[in-house]
XYZ file of C-alpha atoms in Angstrom:
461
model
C 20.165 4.849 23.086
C 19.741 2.889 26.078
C 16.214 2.779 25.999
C 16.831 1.617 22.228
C 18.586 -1.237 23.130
C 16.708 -2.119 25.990
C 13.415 -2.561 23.385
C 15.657 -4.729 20.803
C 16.875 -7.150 23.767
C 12.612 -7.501 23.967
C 11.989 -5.378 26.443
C 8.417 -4.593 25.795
C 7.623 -1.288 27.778
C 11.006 -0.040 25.976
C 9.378 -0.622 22.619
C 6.088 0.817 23.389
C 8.132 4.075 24.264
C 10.702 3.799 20.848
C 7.177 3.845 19.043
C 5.091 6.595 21.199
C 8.359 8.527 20.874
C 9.401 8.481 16.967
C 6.129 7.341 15.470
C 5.274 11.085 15.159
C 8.796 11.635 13.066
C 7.702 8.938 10.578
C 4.634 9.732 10.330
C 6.023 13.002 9.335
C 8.178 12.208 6.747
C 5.835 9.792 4.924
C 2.943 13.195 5.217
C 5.146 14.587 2.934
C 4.213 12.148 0.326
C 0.320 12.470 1.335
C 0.424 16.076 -0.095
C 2.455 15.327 -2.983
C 0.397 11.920 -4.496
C -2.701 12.476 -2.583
C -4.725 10.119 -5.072
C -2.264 7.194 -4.442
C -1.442 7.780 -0.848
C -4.060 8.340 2.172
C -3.957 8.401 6.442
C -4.648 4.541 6.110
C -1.414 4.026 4.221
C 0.627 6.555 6.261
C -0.207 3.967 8.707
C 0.453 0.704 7.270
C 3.966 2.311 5.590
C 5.128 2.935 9.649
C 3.844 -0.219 10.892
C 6.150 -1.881 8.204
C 9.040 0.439 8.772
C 9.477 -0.408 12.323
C 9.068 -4.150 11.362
C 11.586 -4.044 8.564
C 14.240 -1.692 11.563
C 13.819 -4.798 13.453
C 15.284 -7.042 11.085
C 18.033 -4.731 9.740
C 18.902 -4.056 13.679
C 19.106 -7.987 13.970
C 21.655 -8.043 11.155
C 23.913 -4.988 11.736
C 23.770 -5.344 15.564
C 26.593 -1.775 15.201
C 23.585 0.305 15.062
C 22.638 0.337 18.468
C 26.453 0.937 19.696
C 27.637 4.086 21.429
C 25.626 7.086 21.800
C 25.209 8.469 18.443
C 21.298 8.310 18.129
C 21.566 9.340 14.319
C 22.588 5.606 12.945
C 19.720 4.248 14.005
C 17.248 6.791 13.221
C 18.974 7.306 9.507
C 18.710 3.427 9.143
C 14.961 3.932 10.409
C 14.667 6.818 7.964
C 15.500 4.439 4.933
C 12.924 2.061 5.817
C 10.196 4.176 6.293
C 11.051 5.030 2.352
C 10.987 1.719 1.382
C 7.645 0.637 2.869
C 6.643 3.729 1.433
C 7.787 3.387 -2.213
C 6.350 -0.702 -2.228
C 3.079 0.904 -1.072
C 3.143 3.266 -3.719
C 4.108 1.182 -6.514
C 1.596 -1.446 -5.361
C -1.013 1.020 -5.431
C 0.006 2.509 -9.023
C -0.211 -0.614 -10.173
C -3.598 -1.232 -8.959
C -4.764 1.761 -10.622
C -2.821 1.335 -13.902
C -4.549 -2.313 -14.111
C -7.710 -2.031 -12.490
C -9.667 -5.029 -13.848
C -9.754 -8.498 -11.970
C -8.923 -11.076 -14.026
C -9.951 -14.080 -12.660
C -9.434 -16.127 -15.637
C -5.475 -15.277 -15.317
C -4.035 -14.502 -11.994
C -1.679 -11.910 -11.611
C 1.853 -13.811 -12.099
C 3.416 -10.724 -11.306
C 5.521 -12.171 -8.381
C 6.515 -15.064 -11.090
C 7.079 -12.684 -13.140
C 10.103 -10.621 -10.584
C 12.507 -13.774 -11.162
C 14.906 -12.456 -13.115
C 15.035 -15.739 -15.419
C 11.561 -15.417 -16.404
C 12.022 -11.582 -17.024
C 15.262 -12.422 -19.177
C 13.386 -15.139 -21.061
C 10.352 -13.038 -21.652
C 12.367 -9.931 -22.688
C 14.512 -12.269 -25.052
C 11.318 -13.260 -26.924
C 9.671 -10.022 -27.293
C 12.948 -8.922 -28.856
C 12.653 -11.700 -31.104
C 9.153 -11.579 -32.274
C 8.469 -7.894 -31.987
C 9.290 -5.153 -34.868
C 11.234 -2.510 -34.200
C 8.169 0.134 -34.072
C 6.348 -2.386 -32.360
C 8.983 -2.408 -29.614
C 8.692 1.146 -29.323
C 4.963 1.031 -28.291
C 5.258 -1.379 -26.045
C 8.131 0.009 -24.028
C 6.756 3.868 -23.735
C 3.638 2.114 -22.975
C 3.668 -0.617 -20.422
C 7.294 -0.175 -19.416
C 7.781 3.632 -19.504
C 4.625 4.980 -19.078
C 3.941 6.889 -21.688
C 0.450 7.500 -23.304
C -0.310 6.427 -26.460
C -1.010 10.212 -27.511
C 1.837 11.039 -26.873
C 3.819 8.828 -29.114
C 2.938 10.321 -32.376
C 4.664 13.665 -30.814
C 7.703 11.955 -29.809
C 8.092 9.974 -33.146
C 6.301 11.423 -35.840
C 7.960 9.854 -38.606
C 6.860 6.961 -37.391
C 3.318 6.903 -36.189
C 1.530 10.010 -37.820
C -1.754 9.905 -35.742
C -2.473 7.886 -32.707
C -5.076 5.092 -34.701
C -1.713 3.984 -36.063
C -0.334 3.557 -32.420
C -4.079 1.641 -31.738
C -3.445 -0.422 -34.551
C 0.600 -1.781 -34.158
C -0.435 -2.453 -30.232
C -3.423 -4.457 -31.165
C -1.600 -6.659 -33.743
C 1.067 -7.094 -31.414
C -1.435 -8.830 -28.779
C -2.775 -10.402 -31.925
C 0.632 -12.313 -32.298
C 1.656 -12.376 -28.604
C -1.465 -14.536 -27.454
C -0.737 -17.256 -30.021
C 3.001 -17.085 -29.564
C 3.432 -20.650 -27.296
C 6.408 -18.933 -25.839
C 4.297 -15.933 -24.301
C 1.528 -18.112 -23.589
C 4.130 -20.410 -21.072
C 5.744 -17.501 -19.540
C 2.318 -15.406 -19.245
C 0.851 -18.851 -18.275
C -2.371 -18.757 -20.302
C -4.249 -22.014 -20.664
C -5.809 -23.435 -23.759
C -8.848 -21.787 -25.069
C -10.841 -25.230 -24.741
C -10.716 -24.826 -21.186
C -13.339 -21.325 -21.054
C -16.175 -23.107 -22.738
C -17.857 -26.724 -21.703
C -18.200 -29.431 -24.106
C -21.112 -30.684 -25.991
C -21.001 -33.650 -23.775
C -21.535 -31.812 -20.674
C -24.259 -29.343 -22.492
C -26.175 -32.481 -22.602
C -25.531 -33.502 -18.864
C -26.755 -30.407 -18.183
C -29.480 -30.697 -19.735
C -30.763 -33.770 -18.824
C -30.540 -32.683 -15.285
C -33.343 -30.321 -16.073
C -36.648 -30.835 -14.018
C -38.281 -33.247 -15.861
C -41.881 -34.027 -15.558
C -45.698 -32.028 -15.116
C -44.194 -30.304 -12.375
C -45.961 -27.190 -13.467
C -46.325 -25.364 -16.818
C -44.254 -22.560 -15.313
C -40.981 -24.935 -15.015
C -41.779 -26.580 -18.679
C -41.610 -22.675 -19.651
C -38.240 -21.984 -18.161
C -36.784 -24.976 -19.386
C -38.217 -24.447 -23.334
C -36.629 -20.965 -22.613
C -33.035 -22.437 -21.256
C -33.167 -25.013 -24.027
C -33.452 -21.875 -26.918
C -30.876 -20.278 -25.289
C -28.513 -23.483 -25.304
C -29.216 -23.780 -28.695
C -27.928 -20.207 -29.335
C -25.001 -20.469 -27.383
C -24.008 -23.592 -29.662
C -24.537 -21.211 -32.596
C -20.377 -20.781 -33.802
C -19.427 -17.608 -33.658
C -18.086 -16.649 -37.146
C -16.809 -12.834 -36.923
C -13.023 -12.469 -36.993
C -10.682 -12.145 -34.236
C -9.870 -8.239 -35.071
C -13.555 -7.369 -34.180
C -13.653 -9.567 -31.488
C -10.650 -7.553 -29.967
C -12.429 -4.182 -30.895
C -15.009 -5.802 -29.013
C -12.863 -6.274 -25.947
C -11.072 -3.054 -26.211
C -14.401 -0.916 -26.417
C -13.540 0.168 -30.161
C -16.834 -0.676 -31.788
C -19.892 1.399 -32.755
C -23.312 0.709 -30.559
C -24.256 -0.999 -34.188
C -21.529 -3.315 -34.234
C -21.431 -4.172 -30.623
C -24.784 -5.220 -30.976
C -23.870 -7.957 -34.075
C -21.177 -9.466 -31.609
C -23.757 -9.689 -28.341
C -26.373 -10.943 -30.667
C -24.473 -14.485 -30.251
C -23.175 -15.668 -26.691
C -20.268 -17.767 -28.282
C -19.116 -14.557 -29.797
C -18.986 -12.778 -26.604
C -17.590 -15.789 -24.521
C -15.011 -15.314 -27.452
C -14.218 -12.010 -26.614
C -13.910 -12.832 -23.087
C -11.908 -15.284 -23.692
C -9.794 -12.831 -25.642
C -9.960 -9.764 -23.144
C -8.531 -12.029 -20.227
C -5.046 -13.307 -22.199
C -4.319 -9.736 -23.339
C -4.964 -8.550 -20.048
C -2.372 -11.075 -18.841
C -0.168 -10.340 -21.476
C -0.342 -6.585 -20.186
C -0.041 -7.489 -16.869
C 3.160 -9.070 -18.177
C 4.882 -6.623 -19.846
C 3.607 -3.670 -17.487
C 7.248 -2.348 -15.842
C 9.433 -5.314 -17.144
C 12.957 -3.287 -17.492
C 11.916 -1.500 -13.909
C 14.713 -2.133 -11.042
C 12.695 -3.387 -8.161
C 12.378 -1.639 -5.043
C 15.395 -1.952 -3.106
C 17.667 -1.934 -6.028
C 15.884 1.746 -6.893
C 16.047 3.064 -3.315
C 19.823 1.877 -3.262
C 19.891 3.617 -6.627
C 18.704 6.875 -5.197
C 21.151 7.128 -2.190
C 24.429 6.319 -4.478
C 24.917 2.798 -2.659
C 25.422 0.483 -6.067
C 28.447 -0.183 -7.836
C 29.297 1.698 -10.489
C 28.135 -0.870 -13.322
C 25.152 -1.959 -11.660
C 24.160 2.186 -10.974
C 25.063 3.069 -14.694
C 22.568 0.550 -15.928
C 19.458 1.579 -14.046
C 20.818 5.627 -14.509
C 19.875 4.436 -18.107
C 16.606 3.355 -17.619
C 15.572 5.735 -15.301
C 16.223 8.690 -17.777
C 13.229 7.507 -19.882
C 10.687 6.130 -17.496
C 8.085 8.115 -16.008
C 7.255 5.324 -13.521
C 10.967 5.380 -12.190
C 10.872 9.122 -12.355
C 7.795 9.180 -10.257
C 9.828 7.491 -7.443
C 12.727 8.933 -7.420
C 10.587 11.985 -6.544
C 8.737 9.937 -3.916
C 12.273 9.336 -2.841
C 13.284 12.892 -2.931
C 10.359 14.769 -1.017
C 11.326 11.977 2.281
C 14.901 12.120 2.046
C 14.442 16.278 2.207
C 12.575 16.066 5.535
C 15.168 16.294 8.398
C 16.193 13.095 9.694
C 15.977 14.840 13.198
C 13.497 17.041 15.086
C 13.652 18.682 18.146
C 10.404 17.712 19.682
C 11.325 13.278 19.623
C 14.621 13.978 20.775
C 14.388 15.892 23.934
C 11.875 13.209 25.021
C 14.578 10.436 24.989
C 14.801 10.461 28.876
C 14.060 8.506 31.722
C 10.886 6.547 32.035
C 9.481 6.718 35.558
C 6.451 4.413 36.524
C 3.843 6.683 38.648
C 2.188 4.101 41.549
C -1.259 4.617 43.223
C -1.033 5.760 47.046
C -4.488 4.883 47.805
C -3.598 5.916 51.708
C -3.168 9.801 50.276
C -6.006 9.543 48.053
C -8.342 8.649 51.268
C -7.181 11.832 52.855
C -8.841 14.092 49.965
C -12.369 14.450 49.176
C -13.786 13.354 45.567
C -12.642 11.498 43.325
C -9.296 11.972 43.117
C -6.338 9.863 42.768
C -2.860 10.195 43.982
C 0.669 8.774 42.180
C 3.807 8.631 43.594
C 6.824 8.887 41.146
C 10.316 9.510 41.521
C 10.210 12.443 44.482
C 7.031 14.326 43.206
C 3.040 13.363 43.372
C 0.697 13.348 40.692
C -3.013 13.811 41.303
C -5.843 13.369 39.085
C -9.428 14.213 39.313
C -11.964 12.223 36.997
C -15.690 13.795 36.258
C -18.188 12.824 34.109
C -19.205 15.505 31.255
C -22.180 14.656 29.148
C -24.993 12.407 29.994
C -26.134 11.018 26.604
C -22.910 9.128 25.414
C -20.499 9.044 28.296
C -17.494 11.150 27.789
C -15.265 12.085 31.014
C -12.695 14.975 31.756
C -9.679 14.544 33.842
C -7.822 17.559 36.067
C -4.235 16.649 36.841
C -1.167 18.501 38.478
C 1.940 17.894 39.591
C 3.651 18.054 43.092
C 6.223 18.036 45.662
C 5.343 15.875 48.286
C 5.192 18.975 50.523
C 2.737 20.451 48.036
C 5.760 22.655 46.519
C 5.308 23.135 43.228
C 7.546 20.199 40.997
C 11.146 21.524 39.903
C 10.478 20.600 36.511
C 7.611 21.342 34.597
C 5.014 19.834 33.068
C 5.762 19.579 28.704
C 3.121 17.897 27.560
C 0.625 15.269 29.022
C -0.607 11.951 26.150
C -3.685 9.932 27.412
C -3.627 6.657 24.729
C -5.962 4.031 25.026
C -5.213 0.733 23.209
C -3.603 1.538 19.737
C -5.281 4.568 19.281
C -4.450 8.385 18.735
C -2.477 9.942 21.943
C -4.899 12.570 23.218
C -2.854 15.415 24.152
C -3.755 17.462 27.345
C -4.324 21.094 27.677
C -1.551 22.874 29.689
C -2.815 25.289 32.499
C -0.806 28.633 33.645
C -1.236 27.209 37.431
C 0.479 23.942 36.446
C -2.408 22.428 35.767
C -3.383 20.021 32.956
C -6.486 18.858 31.686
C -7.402 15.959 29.567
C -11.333 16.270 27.885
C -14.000 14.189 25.951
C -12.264 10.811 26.836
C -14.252 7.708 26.272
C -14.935 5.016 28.715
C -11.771 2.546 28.702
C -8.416 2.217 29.767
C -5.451 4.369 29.153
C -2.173 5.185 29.379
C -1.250 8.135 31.005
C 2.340 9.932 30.274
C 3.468 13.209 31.855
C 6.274 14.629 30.056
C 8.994 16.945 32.244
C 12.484 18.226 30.397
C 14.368 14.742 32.091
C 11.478 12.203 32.369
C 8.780 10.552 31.754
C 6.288 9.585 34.229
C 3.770 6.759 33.566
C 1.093 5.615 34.338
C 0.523 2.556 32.829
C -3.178 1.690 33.264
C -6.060 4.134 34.428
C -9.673 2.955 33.720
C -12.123 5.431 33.346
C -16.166 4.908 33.521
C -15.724 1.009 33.597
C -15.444 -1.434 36.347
């Protein structure tokens, strides 16, 4: 706990130790997640999640300054605990989303952060209500709120949608509707239609800034050519808006497809067309969903009783929710505390060169003096193609005794890097192999302390 404190009162040696020492436990519980949704979350994310649990500890430390009090070392690692899920379940929802709405629609920028006010979610739910049919809500909320295929809603509500085209066909005329309702279009924040294509006036600028002239016969070519082609792209477009959505939506045979690409204005159209429903999706995807704190406070039982009966509700039907709460489940199931971080909470000893001993040996060795015992190293060089080097370490008395503690476990780290664990000899040895040229952070690990060494270059001036 001390040394806890010591790195929130900005002690920054005490922090690099809080992170060397726990980093391993979070990293832990968020591996759990790896193996369960190893398609959504990888080693660079396991990374990034930490990073932003320690950050968010630091703020929650700030405000609740009773976690660091006493000696009970479980408060602030069950605090850290909780925001290692968070970071964990934003990542992952982040990332579902992502994959649930691949395209990039430049046309319409995600407003999804717009979209998290709960004013703009009321007013937007409120309108749906009012335009929408009653099996036309249905799609919509097992599909972009739920998470439910469109397969699967024939199964679930026969009755209503015999076969799946009928599910195709109530979810296209709803976008039909929704993308000319001026209610949607202000919330979604689509712009007019006149705004995707350029007017005749500018056509003509454009053309009459056309090389003009004998230049060559090879630029009176192109420009015959662009001039055709301008002419067709002025050419209306006169198929309907329900094949111009099949269009979009990949629905048409290789026959029809090529009608609609036959004329540029119809495909702008369709464009045009694609982009607002994809907004509109974008929209509507996980409306009703409690965001992520109000889920994760969900999960541990830390709501009111009103506010935890309402999103009990929702989460009973949605699959994304669902999905989360499992997320939730597999972390909060790995033990809050291991063995191996807490019997390393001890005292931090800095080890300082004795270059007067070192001259008394032959090599290359170097000699540390820390707290009542000496530690020696030995650097050599190991392969002659890319440099790599080995160190040879041990511990001693300063009679040469052998230490009354032993050696646990030796970590090289250099910058931000991987620790590089050491191999432990019988003799009391410990070697350290294939290191790279840099510099690097030595800790030697004994059952009451650490000792340090804070900076050792190897193979560089």
């Amino acid at each position: 706990m001390n040394l806890l404190r010591r790195a929130f009162a900005g002690d920054q040696d005490a922090w690099y130790h809080v992170i060397e020492i726990f980093q391993p436990l979070i990293r832990q519980w968020i591996q759990r997640v790896c193996v369960k949704f190893p398609d959504l979350i990888d080693e660079h994310d396991r990374t990034e999640a930490a990073d932003d649990a320690w950050l968010k500890l630091k703020k929650g430390v700030d405000r609740q300054s009773h976690l660091l009090q006493g000696d009970d070392l479980e408060k602030p690692l069950a605090y850290l605990k909780k925001c290692a899920e968070r970071t964990t379940l934003s990542l992952f929802r982040r990332k579902r989303r992502r994959r649930e709405q691949p395209a990039d629609n430049t046309q319409y920028p995600d407003r999804s952060n717009e979209l998290s006010d709960p004013e703009t979610r009321i007013a937007l739910s409120q309108r749906l209500e009012k335009v929408l049919s009653e099996d036309e809500s249905i799609v919509i909320e097992h599909i972009y709120q739920k998470g439910y295929k469109p397969q699967e809603l024939p199964e679930l509500f026969p009755k209503r949608f015999p076969d799946v085209d009928r599910v195709y066909q109530i979810r296209q005329n709803v976008f039909r509707r929704l993308r000319n309702d001026p209610v949607i279009r202000n919330v979604v924040g689509l712009s007019d239609q006149s705004d995707h294509r350029r007017s005749a006036i500018e056509e003509d600028e454009h053309r009459r800034q056309k090389p003009q002239g004998p230049e060559s016969l090879k630029i009176e070519l192109e420009t015959a050519l662009e001039i055709r082609k301008e002419r067709l792209m002025d050419t209306p477009c006169t198929l309907d808006e329900e094949t111009l959505l099949n269009y979009a939506a990949g629905l048409l045979s290789a026959e029809q497809r090529l009608v609609v690409e036959a004329n540029p204005d119809c495909v702008r159209k369709a464009q045009v067309l694609a982009a607002e429903i994809a907004a509109i999706e974008a929209s509507l995807y996980r409306l009703h969903c409690p965001d992520v704190d109000s889920l994760h406070a969900y999960y541990h039982r830390e709501l009111e009783a009103t506010q935890h009966l309402v999103i009990h509700r929702h989460v009973e039907t949605c699959r994304f929710c669902q999905e989360e709460l499992e997320l939730l489940r597999i972390m909060d199931e790995t033990p809050l505390i291991e063995p191996s971080p807490l019997t390393r909470v001890r005292q931090i000893v800095e080890a300082i060169l004795q270059p007067a001993l070192a001259l008394q040996l032959r090599g290359q060795a170097l000699i540390y003096a820390a707290s009542e015992v000496l530690l020696t190293l030995n650097t050599r060089r190991t392969s002659q193609g890319i440099p790599r080097w080995t160190i040879v370490g041990e511990l001693r008395m300063p009679d040469g005794s052998p230490p009354d503690q032993p050696i646990e476990q030796v970590l090289a780290m250099r910058d931000d890097e991987e620790s590089i664990t050491a191999e432990l000899e019988e003799d009391g040895t410990f070697i350290l192999r294939d290191l790279a040229p840099g510099t690097y952070r030595i800790t030697v690990c004994t059952p009451e302390k650490d000792i340090v060494i804070r900076s050792l270059k190897i193979g560089i001036d």
